[in-house]
């Protein structure tokens, strides 16, 4: 049976998805906004449909328009990628109701994991350690709220159950900030998500950000592709990711990975997914689960040889595939640098015409990007231009390979964070693997001021 997939995304992930479809003999429909008519993947799609004006709300977030495009092209399934509608349970629900397969978990699972309190409870039941805190209903009595917070301990974080990815959370350093902070966080959560329910967590002050990649077929077969360390970030925008995460106690790691598999089996998970943890003082603390493919998926692919996007497509379309942990082996190290169209110090976006560009290449180097000489970066979307991924036997040779890939790579016409990556590849703390989630903002930039 032949399949047709509509790719409801843009940029590098749309290109990544088309490449995977082609390998599987799947027909593709690329949808694009009026600001995106020069996107590279449109040239490789079997069909293209314009879904609206450049503004994301009117195009890539416009569910009726995307579903109409699926209807007129006689699409079987919709590939959401990351961002946009990828974790929007109501979009997945609309796909289900309209007879299009949403490539990912079902809408109930997306909704369940989108509620962070529910996600934490599910994780606990699977035997995963979560950040200690309080996630029951809060009483009205201020004294009782104070008692609960004191029991969690200061500093603590108030997080919106409908938040995630750094949205809807607030640090409370001491009891005199508690009641006002609670009120504000609930109000902000109501405004942003239409849900004011919040929970408390002990503040983990200086952790690494480690995540576990999962693949599940919805029939009880679940595998993991190990860990990624995504600690190099600024304002919740990751800049560098690597696989595997280094220096983790093997027994703790093995127990944590087993518990991640158990979680996915417990909820009969289907598709790829990521369990996010904070890691500090030899302990993993689950924070949330992402039910989509992630930007940084290539580093996990490179250390395992397992194609995550092809797996997504096969699982969703019912193309036979075996998920067998004993067939997964781990080899070497991989690092990804995200090249963004932005000033490397101020992070101000820098859209515009790419007058010249040359991609890096060679052994152990992968370049996932939609840009080309003459491409104009539109101002309407996120600034990701390219992902440079290097793979080598060890972390240190992977870093050296990244230095040489970065030296080959050039982009002219717009500003990029290329030079920031070069500095980081030469940075002592990064090289010694002594960085946490706070390093880039609190130490690296301070040293360069
Ligand atoms: C935390 C935390 C410290 N303690 N929770 C930010 C994104 C969201 N996924 C969870 N986040 C955090 N939750 C407790 N209890 C610190 C962060 C955090 C962070 C986490 C991962 C990667 C980068 C981060 C940057 C700032 C704060």
Tab-separated table of C-alpha atoms and ligand atoms in Angstrom:
chain	number	residue	atom	x	y	z
A	1	UNK	CA	0.000	0.000	0.000
A	2	UNK	CA	1.330	3.414	-0.861
A	3	UNK	CA	1.184	6.233	1.633
A	4	UNK	CA	1.014	9.986	1.403
A	5	UNK	CA	2.216	12.229	4.222
A	6	UNK	CA	1.581	15.939	4.634
A	7	UNK	CA	4.442	17.747	6.351
A	8	UNK	CA	2.955	20.416	8.602
A	9	UNK	CA	6.192	22.239	9.287
A	10	UNK	CA	8.960	24.254	7.656
A	11	UNK	CA	12.730	24.659	7.602
A	12	UNK	CA	15.218	21.942	8.390
A	13	UNK	CA	12.754	19.505	9.990
A	14	UNK	CA	10.472	19.610	6.941
A	15	UNK	CA	13.482	18.721	4.774
A	16	UNK	CA	14.506	16.010	7.258
A	17	UNK	CA	10.997	14.519	7.045
A	18	UNK	CA	10.891	14.574	3.230
A	19	UNK	CA	14.222	12.773	3.067
A	20	UNK	CA	12.892	10.049	5.382
A	21	UNK	CA	9.657	9.749	3.350
A	22	UNK	CA	11.609	9.354	0.113
A	23	UNK	CA	13.659	6.507	1.558
A	24	UNK	CA	10.445	4.746	2.520
A	25	UNK	CA	8.719	5.385	-0.824
A	26	UNK	CA	6.112	7.620	0.813
A	27	UNK	CA	4.543	10.423	-1.255
A	28	UNK	CA	4.837	13.874	0.288
A	29	UNK	CA	2.762	17.029	0.467
A	30	UNK	CA	4.659	20.111	1.596
A	31	UNK	CA	2.604	22.993	2.965
A	32	UNK	CA	4.079	26.459	3.152
A	33	UNK	CA	3.202	30.028	4.046
A	34	UNK	CA	3.338	32.989	1.682
A	35	UNK	CA	6.595	33.990	3.396
A	36	UNK	CA	8.146	30.595	2.699
A	37	UNK	CA	7.786	30.014	-1.040
A	38	UNK	CA	11.567	29.610	-1.440
A	39	UNK	CA	11.976	26.850	1.153
A	40	UNK	CA	14.308	24.134	-0.058
A	41	UNK	CA	12.087	21.138	0.732
A	42	UNK	CA	9.319	22.421	-1.557
A	43	UNK	CA	11.512	21.395	-4.496
A	44	UNK	CA	11.620	17.784	-3.282
A	45	UNK	CA	7.959	17.342	-2.344
A	46	UNK	CA	5.540	15.566	-4.679
A	47	UNK	CA	2.935	18.267	-4.085
A	48	UNK	CA	2.938	21.677	-2.455
A	49	UNK	CA	0.043	23.672	-0.999
A	50	UNK	CA	0.110	27.256	0.245
A	51	UNK	CA	-1.745	27.350	3.571
A	52	UNK	CA	-1.847	31.078	4.275
A	53	UNK	CA	0.008	34.291	4.988
A	54	UNK	CA	3.502	34.401	6.487
A	55	UNK	CA	2.250	34.892	10.045
A	56	UNK	CA	2.506	31.515	11.856
A	57	UNK	CA	-0.966	31.903	13.370
A	58	UNK	CA	-2.420	32.093	9.876
A	59	UNK	CA	-0.325	29.272	8.398
A	60	UNK	CA	1.632	26.631	10.370
A	61	UNK	CA	-0.660	27.058	13.396
A	62	UNK	CA	-3.798	27.260	11.281
A	63	UNK	CA	-5.366	23.832	11.820
A	64	UNK	CA	-8.364	24.271	9.461
A	65	UNK	CA	-6.055	25.360	6.639
A	66	UNK	CA	-3.705	22.412	7.156
A	67	UNK	CA	-6.604	19.965	7.353
A	68	UNK	CA	-8.047	21.407	4.125
A	69	UNK	CA	-4.704	20.895	2.415
A	70	UNK	CA	-4.701	17.306	3.666
A	71	UNK	CA	-8.230	16.831	2.344
A	72	UNK	CA	-7.610	18.195	-1.157
A	73	UNK	CA	-4.395	16.203	-1.577
A	74	UNK	CA	-5.909	12.981	-0.260
A	75	UNK	CA	-3.264	12.696	2.452
A	76	UNK	CA	-3.102	9.667	4.792
A	77	UNK	CA	-1.074	11.115	7.625
A	78	UNK	CA	0.230	14.405	8.969
A	79	UNK	CA	3.796	14.902	10.177
A	80	UNK	CA	3.952	17.697	12.777
A	81	UNK	CA	7.723	17.901	13.436
A	82	UNK	CA	8.559	20.088	16.454
A	83	UNK	CA	7.084	23.412	17.542
A	84	UNK	CA	3.871	24.712	15.924
A	85	UNK	CA	1.139	22.034	16.364
A	86	UNK	CA	3.400	19.150	17.391
A	87	UNK	CA	2.126	18.974	20.983
A	88	UNK	CA	-1.311	20.482	20.469
A	89	UNK	CA	-3.695	17.741	21.576
A	90	UNK	CA	-6.678	19.464	19.980
A	91	UNK	CA	-4.937	19.434	16.605
A	92	UNK	CA	-4.168	15.716	17.016
A	93	UNK	CA	-7.815	15.227	17.957
A	94	UNK	CA	-8.976	17.077	14.831
A	95	UNK	CA	-6.703	14.879	12.710
A	96	UNK	CA	-8.196	11.786	14.340
A	97	UNK	CA	-11.752	13.047	13.765
A	98	UNK	CA	-11.024	13.920	10.121
A	99	UNK	CA	-9.492	10.518	9.420
A	100	UNK	CA	-5.886	11.648	9.106
A	101	UNK	CA	-3.257	9.799	11.118
A	102	UNK	CA	-1.384	12.269	13.345
A	103	UNK	CA	2.214	11.049	13.308
A	104	UNK	CA	2.836	10.817	17.018
A	105	UNK	CA	1.000	9.577	20.088
A	106	UNK	CA	-2.792	9.837	20.247
A	107	UNK	CA	-4.449	13.055	21.378
A	108	UNK	CA	-5.245	11.711	24.877
A	109	UNK	CA	-1.596	10.891	25.498
A	110	UNK	CA	-0.491	14.332	24.321
A	111	UNK	CA	-3.076	15.905	26.614
A	112	UNK	CA	-2.098	13.713	29.555
A	113	UNK	CA	1.623	14.490	29.252
A	114	UNK	CA	0.874	18.147	28.533
A	115	UNK	CA	-0.466	18.283	32.074
A	116	UNK	CA	2.770	18.283	34.055
A	117	UNK	CA	1.184	17.170	37.342
A	118	UNK	CA	-0.306	14.123	35.606
A	119	UNK	CA	3.023	13.446	33.872
A	120	UNK	CA	4.836	13.510	37.237
A	121	UNK	CA	2.332	11.098	38.767
A	122	UNK	CA	2.725	8.698	35.833
A	123	UNK	CA	6.514	8.910	36.167
A	124	UNK	CA	6.370	8.191	39.903
A	125	UNK	CA	4.181	5.123	39.291
A	126	UNK	CA	6.799	3.810	36.873
A	127	UNK	CA	9.433	4.147	39.605
A	128	UNK	CA	11.076	7.270	38.231
A	129	UNK	CA	12.432	9.769	40.745
A	130	UNK	CA	10.745	13.153	40.320
A	131	UNK	CA	11.669	16.525	41.813
A	132	UNK	CA	10.372	16.498	45.408
A	133	UNK	CA	7.481	18.886	45.882
A	134	UNK	CA	3.735	19.282	46.278
A	135	UNK	CA	1.233	18.648	43.504
A	136	UNK	CA	-2.121	18.144	45.233
A	137	UNK	CA	-4.849	20.787	45.401
A	138	UNK	CA	-3.741	23.865	47.311
A	139	UNK	CA	-5.895	24.927	50.259
A	140	UNK	CA	-7.293	28.490	50.475
A	141	UNK	CA	-5.887	29.115	53.952
A	142	UNK	CA	-2.616	31.120	53.594
A	143	UNK	CA	-1.184	29.509	56.739
A	144	UNK	CA	-1.719	26.061	55.259
A	145	UNK	CA	-0.068	27.161	51.976
A	146	UNK	CA	2.885	28.449	53.978
A	147	UNK	CA	3.114	25.151	55.824
A	148	UNK	CA	3.119	23.196	52.545
A	149	UNK	CA	5.832	25.429	51.064
A	150	UNK	CA	7.946	25.200	54.197
A	151	UNK	CA	7.685	21.447	53.992
A	152	UNK	CA	8.888	21.481	50.336
A	153	UNK	CA	11.676	23.832	51.449
A	154	UNK	CA	13.085	27.077	50.081
A	155	UNK	CA	14.111	28.035	47.487
A	156	UNK	CA	11.235	26.451	45.594
A	157	UNK	CA	9.662	26.718	42.169
A	158	UNK	CA	6.011	27.305	41.425
A	159	UNK	CA	5.136	25.753	38.076
A	160	UNK	CA	1.953	25.829	36.041
A	161	UNK	CA	0.670	22.338	35.320
A	162	UNK	CA	-0.161	23.482	31.776
A	163	UNK	CA	3.292	25.069	31.336
A	164	UNK	CA	6.557	23.413	30.388
A	165	UNK	CA	9.727	24.204	28.523
A	166	UNK	CA	10.358	27.099	30.898
A	167	UNK	CA	6.936	28.719	30.447
A	168	UNK	CA	4.758	29.387	33.483
A	169	UNK	CA	7.297	28.966	36.246
A	170	UNK	CA	8.633	31.192	39.028
A	171	UNK	CA	11.423	30.913	41.575
A	172	UNK	CA	10.441	31.648	45.182
A	173	UNK	CA	13.481	32.305	47.350
A	174	UNK	CA	11.821	32.772	50.724
A	175	UNK	CA	8.455	32.724	52.485
A	176	UNK	CA	7.832	36.453	52.098
A	177	UNK	CA	7.654	35.963	48.291
A	178	UNK	CA	5.297	32.990	48.473
A	179	UNK	CA	1.741	34.334	48.442
A	180	UNK	CA	2.325	37.138	45.925
A	181	UNK	CA	4.390	34.808	43.723
A	182	UNK	CA	1.658	32.191	43.873
A	183	UNK	CA	-1.025	34.694	42.910
A	184	UNK	CA	1.016	36.054	39.993
A	185	UNK	CA	2.000	32.606	38.672
A	186	UNK	CA	-1.626	31.434	38.798
A	187	UNK	CA	-2.819	34.575	37.032
A	188	UNK	CA	-0.128	34.266	34.359
A	189	UNK	CA	-0.961	30.596	33.878
A	190	UNK	CA	-4.657	31.454	33.523
A	191	UNK	CA	-3.820	34.069	30.880
A	192	UNK	CA	-1.321	31.930	28.975
A	193	UNK	CA	-2.928	28.483	29.186
A	194	UNK	CA	-6.487	28.986	30.456
A	195	UNK	CA	-5.544	26.805	33.448
A	196	UNK	CA	-4.393	28.253	36.769
A	197	UNK	CA	-3.441	25.001	38.483
A	198	UNK	CA	0.122	25.116	39.811
A	199	UNK	CA	2.452	22.844	41.768
A	200	UNK	CA	5.526	23.327	43.938
A	201	UNK	CA	8.952	21.831	43.468
A	202	UNK	CA	12.161	22.079	45.419
A	203	UNK	CA	14.542	24.268	43.389
A	204	UNK	CA	17.403	22.249	41.921
A	205	UNK	CA	19.972	25.011	41.777
A	206	UNK	CA	22.778	23.865	39.512
A	207	UNK	CA	21.847	20.740	37.555
A	208	UNK	CA	22.696	19.373	34.141
A	209	UNK	CA	19.809	18.931	31.727
A	210	UNK	CA	19.704	15.324	30.651
A	211	UNK	CA	17.067	13.647	28.564
A	212	UNK	CA	16.241	10.102	27.475
A	213	UNK	CA	15.105	9.292	23.934
A	214	UNK	CA	12.329	6.733	23.663
A	215	UNK	CA	10.766	4.937	20.691
A	216	UNK	CA	7.558	2.925	21.146
A	217	UNK	CA	5.227	1.194	18.701
A	218	UNK	CA	2.002	1.346	20.722
A	219	UNK	CA	1.984	-2.454	20.925
A	220	UNK	CA	4.151	-2.793	23.997
A	221	UNK	CA	7.539	-2.675	22.275
A	222	UNK	CA	9.617	0.158	23.680
A	223	UNK	CA	13.289	0.981	23.258
A	224	UNK	CA	15.526	3.801	24.433
A	225	UNK	CA	18.398	5.408	22.539
A	226	UNK	CA	20.171	6.458	25.723
A	227	UNK	CA	20.764	9.956	26.996
A	228	UNK	CA	21.491	13.441	25.704
A	229	UNK	CA	23.046	16.300	27.647
A	230	UNK	CA	21.476	19.631	26.658
A	231	UNK	CA	22.921	21.852	29.376
A	232	UNK	CA	24.403	24.514	27.091
A	233	UNK	CA	21.400	26.801	26.726
A	234	UNK	CA	20.293	30.383	27.142
A	235	UNK	CA	16.781	31.374	28.215
A	236	UNK	CA	15.547	27.846	27.519
A	237	UNK	CA	16.955	27.904	23.985
A	238	UNK	CA	19.376	25.019	23.633
A	239	UNK	CA	22.564	25.790	21.728
A	240	UNK	CA	24.616	22.605	21.973
A	241	UNK	CA	23.444	19.062	22.632
A	242	UNK	CA	25.404	15.863	22.872
A	243	UNK	CA	24.923	12.140	23.208
A	244	UNK	CA	25.501	10.297	25.395
A	245	UNK	CA	25.524	12.344	28.604
A	246	UNK	CA	28.899	11.769	30.292
A	247	UNK	CA	29.945	10.820	33.819
A	248	UNK	CA	26.786	9.160	35.082
A	249	UNK	CA	26.878	6.301	37.530
A	250	UNK	CA	26.191	3.189	35.360
A	251	UNK	CA	23.830	1.544	37.824
A	252	UNK	CA	21.785	4.709	38.317
A	253	UNK	CA	21.681	5.165	34.546
A	254	UNK	CA	20.564	1.611	33.914
A	255	UNK	CA	17.787	1.850	36.536
A	256	UNK	CA	16.609	5.177	35.154
A	257	UNK	CA	16.513	3.899	31.568
A	258	UNK	CA	14.544	0.822	32.668
A	259	UNK	CA	12.039	3.026	34.481
A	260	UNK	CA	11.658	5.192	31.340
A	261	UNK	CA	10.796	2.072	29.334
A	262	UNK	CA	8.323	1.056	32.015
A	263	UNK	CA	6.610	4.463	31.899
A	264	UNK	CA	6.093	4.146	28.137
A	265	UNK	CA	4.785	0.585	28.487
A	266	UNK	CA	2.424	1.661	31.291
A	267	UNK	CA	0.720	4.226	29.063
A	268	UNK	CA	1.039	2.140	25.896
A	269	UNK	CA	2.979	4.987	24.308
A	270	UNK	CA	3.219	5.220	20.517
A	271	UNK	CA	5.865	7.183	18.643
A	272	UNK	CA	9.065	8.877	19.711
A	273	UNK	CA	9.277	10.746	22.984
A	274	UNK	CA	11.713	12.359	25.353
A	275	UNK	CA	11.813	12.218	29.133
A	276	UNK	CA	13.491	15.288	30.570
A	277	UNK	CA	15.494	15.213	33.773
A	278	UNK	CA	17.495	17.521	35.957
A	279	UNK	CA	20.652	15.750	37.109
A	280	UNK	CA	22.503	16.926	40.209
A	281	UNK	CA	24.666	15.210	42.852
A	282	UNK	CA	24.325	11.799	41.285
A	283	UNK	CA	20.530	11.856	41.060
A	284	UNK	CA	18.024	12.104	38.209
A	285	UNK	CA	14.866	14.128	38.785
A	286	UNK	CA	12.144	13.795	36.137
A	287	UNK	CA	10.606	17.133	35.147
A	288	UNK	CA	8.506	16.554	32.030
A	289	UNK	CA	7.947	14.453	28.913
A	290	UNK	CA	7.934	15.746	25.339
A	291	UNK	CA	5.673	13.792	23.014
A	292	UNK	CA	7.319	14.962	19.778
A	293	UNK	CA	10.546	14.585	17.814
A	294	UNK	CA	13.099	17.057	19.171
A	295	UNK	CA	15.468	19.407	17.380
A	296	UNK	CA	18.449	17.525	18.829
A	297	UNK	CA	17.324	14.030	17.723
A	298	UNK	CA	20.309	13.615	15.338
A	299	UNK	CA	22.856	13.141	18.139
A	300	UNK	CA	20.938	10.078	19.348
A	301	UNK	CA	20.708	8.815	15.765
A	302	UNK	CA	24.439	9.203	15.245
A	303	UNK	CA	25.499	7.152	18.294
A	304	UNK	CA	23.032	4.350	17.516
A	305	UNK	CA	22.591	4.352	13.728
A	306	UNK	CA	18.829	4.364	14.377
A	307	UNK	CA	16.756	6.692	12.158
A	308	UNK	CA	14.179	8.282	14.469
A	309	UNK	CA	12.156	10.036	11.780
A	310	UNK	CA	11.855	6.876	9.694
A	311	UNK	CA	10.728	5.073	12.855
A	312	UNK	CA	8.058	7.725	13.450
A	313	UNK	CA	6.727	7.252	9.930
A	314	UNK	CA	6.803	3.456	10.031
A	315	UNK	CA	5.097	3.243	13.414
A	316	UNK	CA	2.362	5.691	12.416
A	317	UNK	CA	1.708	4.140	9.010
A	318	UNK	CA	1.850	0.539	10.169
A	319	UNK	CA	4.951	-0.291	8.132
A	320	UNK	CA	6.579	-3.315	9.828
A	321	UNK	CA	9.469	-2.366	12.082
A	322	UNK	CA	11.186	-4.134	14.958
A	323	UNK	CA	11.882	-2.293	18.162
A	324	UNK	CA	14.299	-4.528	20.012
A	325	UNK	CA	16.604	-3.062	22.645
A	326	UNK	CA	19.109	-5.864	22.141
A	327	UNK	CA	19.557	-4.661	18.527
A	328	UNK	CA	20.506	-1.156	19.684
A	329	UNK	CA	24.178	-0.586	20.323
A	330	UNK	CA	25.923	2.609	21.260
A	331	UNK	CA	29.032	3.808	19.556
A	332	UNK	CA	31.145	6.882	20.258
A	333	UNK	CA	29.935	10.395	20.820
A	334	UNK	CA	27.927	12.997	18.891
A	335	UNK	CA	27.599	16.760	19.311
A	336	UNK	CA	25.173	19.164	17.678
A	337	UNK	CA	25.678	22.909	17.303
A	338	UNK	CA	22.574	24.921	16.470
A	339	UNK	CA	23.415	27.697	14.032
A	340	UNK	CA	20.915	30.518	14.483
A	341	UNK	CA	20.357	33.713	12.510
A	342	UNK	CA	21.091	35.981	15.450
A	343	UNK	CA	23.745	38.231	16.904
A	344	UNK	CA	26.140	35.976	18.893
A	345	UNK	CA	26.168	38.305	21.924
A	346	UNK	CA	22.803	40.064	22.037
A	347	UNK	CA	20.850	37.185	20.472
A	348	UNK	CA	18.858	39.711	18.429
A	349	UNK	CA	17.370	37.893	15.402
A	350	UNK	CA	19.103	38.624	12.102
A	351	UNK	CA	16.853	37.720	9.187
A	352	UNK	CA	17.758	38.645	5.625
A	353	UNK	CA	19.427	37.471	2.430
A	354	UNK	CA	22.151	34.839	2.625
A	355	UNK	CA	24.465	36.108	-0.103
A	356	UNK	CA	26.924	33.227	0.211
A	357	UNK	CA	27.180	30.078	2.245
A	358	UNK	CA	29.249	26.922	2.293
A	359	UNK	CA	28.299	23.819	4.281
A	360	UNK	CA	30.826	21.756	6.251
A	361	UNK	CA	31.436	18.168	5.198
A	362	UNK	CA	33.612	15.120	5.578
A	363	UNK	CA	33.898	12.007	7.697
A	364	UNK	CA	31.687	12.101	10.789
A	365	UNK	CA	30.053	15.386	9.855
A	366	UNK	CA	26.330	15.832	9.243
A	367	UNK	CA	24.703	19.076	8.154
A	368	UNK	CA	20.923	19.279	8.619
A	369	UNK	CA	19.818	22.534	7.066
A	370	UNK	CA	17.475	24.103	4.570
A	371	UNK	CA	19.649	27.140	3.785
A	372	UNK	CA	21.495	27.863	0.515
A	373	UNK	CA	23.272	30.786	-1.164
A	374	UNK	CA	20.537	33.197	-2.245
A	375	UNK	CA	18.007	32.067	0.403
A	376	UNK	CA	16.300	34.852	2.293
A	377	UNK	CA	15.713	34.088	5.984
A	378	UNK	CA	12.204	35.341	6.779
A	379	UNK	CA	11.646	37.297	10.010
A	380	UNK	CA	8.474	35.456	11.047
A	381	UNK	CA	9.796	32.169	12.432
A	382	UNK	CA	12.418	30.845	14.828
A	383	UNK	CA	15.999	31.586	13.933
A	384	UNK	CA	17.355	28.033	13.464
A	385	UNK	CA	19.345	27.928	10.217
A	386	UNK	CA	21.339	24.731	10.489
A	387	UNK	CA	22.403	21.921	12.766
A	388	UNK	CA	26.006	20.818	12.482
A	389	UNK	CA	26.390	17.345	13.959
A	390	UNK	CA	29.755	15.655	14.422
A	391	UNK	CA	30.352	12.058	15.455
A	392	UNK	CA	33.603	10.491	16.638
A	393	UNK	CA	34.874	7.769	18.944
A	394	UNK	CA	35.346	10.054	21.920
A	395	UNK	CA	33.963	13.332	23.187
A	396	UNK	CA	37.290	15.094	22.738
A	397	UNK	CA	37.707	14.006	19.099
A	398	UNK	CA	34.080	14.960	18.505
A	399	UNK	CA	34.849	18.483	19.736
A	400	UNK	CA	37.936	18.662	17.483
A	401	UNK	CA	35.859	17.527	14.529
A	402	UNK	CA	33.290	20.218	15.364
A	403	UNK	CA	36.043	22.866	15.390
A	404	UNK	CA	37.074	21.854	11.897
A	405	UNK	CA	33.453	21.691	10.681
A	406	UNK	CA	32.839	25.177	12.078
A	407	UNK	CA	36.013	26.431	10.372
A	408	UNK	CA	34.737	25.192	6.995
A	409	UNK	CA	31.246	26.557	7.428
A	410	UNK	CA	30.518	30.123	6.432
A	411	UNK	CA	27.406	32.218	5.964
A	412	UNK	CA	27.498	35.735	4.503
A	413	UNK	CA	24.788	38.394	4.454
A	414	UNK	CA	23.263	37.817	7.882
A	415	UNK	CA	24.620	37.535	11.417
A	416	UNK	CA	24.816	34.070	12.961
A	417	UNK	CA	26.007	32.580	16.249
A	418	UNK	CA	28.761	30.713	14.388
A	419	UNK	CA	31.535	32.477	16.355
A	420	UNK	CA	29.886	31.682	19.691
A	421	UNK	CA	30.064	27.972	18.845
A	422	UNK	CA	33.729	28.333	17.935
A	423	UNK	CA	34.426	29.971	21.289
A	424	UNK	CA	32.510	27.267	23.134
A	425	UNK	CA	34.393	24.461	21.372
A	426	UNK	CA	37.599	26.030	22.714
A	427	UNK	CA	36.170	26.732	26.185
A	428	UNK	CA	37.899	24.933	29.088
A	429	UNK	CA	34.784	24.305	31.155
A	430	UNK	CA	32.945	22.833	28.163
A	431	UNK	CA	35.953	20.722	27.223
A	432	UNK	CA	36.265	19.391	30.766
A	433	UNK	CA	32.526	18.722	30.840
A	434	UNK	CA	32.106	20.786	33.989
A	435	UNK	CA	29.164	22.851	32.798
A	436	UNK	CA	25.589	22.939	34.079
A	437	UNK	CA	22.439	24.665	32.792
A	438	UNK	CA	23.670	27.915	34.373
A	439	UNK	CA	27.106	27.977	32.790
A	440	UNK	CA	26.466	29.886	29.560
A	441	UNK	CA	24.401	32.705	31.053
A	442	UNK	CA	26.077	33.068	34.449
A	443	UNK	CA	29.733	32.284	33.749
A	444	UNK	CA	30.654	32.095	30.072
A	445	UNK	CA	29.180	35.457	29.065
A	446	UNK	CA	30.361	37.128	32.301
A	447	UNK	CA	33.937	36.166	31.458
A	448	UNK	CA	33.630	37.820	28.050
A	449	UNK	CA	32.076	41.081	29.206
B	1	LIG	C1	13.458	23.406	37.309
B	1	LIG	C2	14.709	23.981	37.616
B	1	LIG	C3	15.161	23.883	38.906
B	1	LIG	N1	14.419	23.264	39.846
B	1	LIG	N2	12.760	22.800	38.283
B	1	LIG	C4	13.170	24.965	32.853
B	1	LIG	C5	12.512	24.346	31.676
B	1	LIG	C6	11.562	23.364	32.206
B	1	LIG	N3	11.553	22.199	31.377
B	1	LIG	C7	12.007	23.075	33.586
B	1	LIG	N4	13.008	24.054	33.896
B	1	LIG	C8	13.611	24.057	35.093
B	1	LIG	N5	12.953	23.442	36.088
B	1	LIG	C9	13.228	22.747	39.518
B	1	LIG	N6	12.497	22.152	40.458
B	1	LIG	C10	15.417	24.602	36.595
B	1	LIG	C11	14.860	24.655	35.331
B	1	LIG	C12	15.664	25.315	34.336
B	1	LIG	C13	16.230	24.626	33.272
B	1	LIG	C14	15.987	23.259	33.068
B	1	LIG	C15	16.538	22.618	32.005
B	1	LIG	C16	17.350	23.295	31.114
B	1	LIG	C17	17.590	24.612	31.289
B	1	LIG	C18	17.033	25.296	32.351
B	1	LIG	C19	17.290	26.660	32.522
B	1	LIG	C20	16.738	27.316	33.567
B	1	LIG	C21	15.915	26.659	34.473
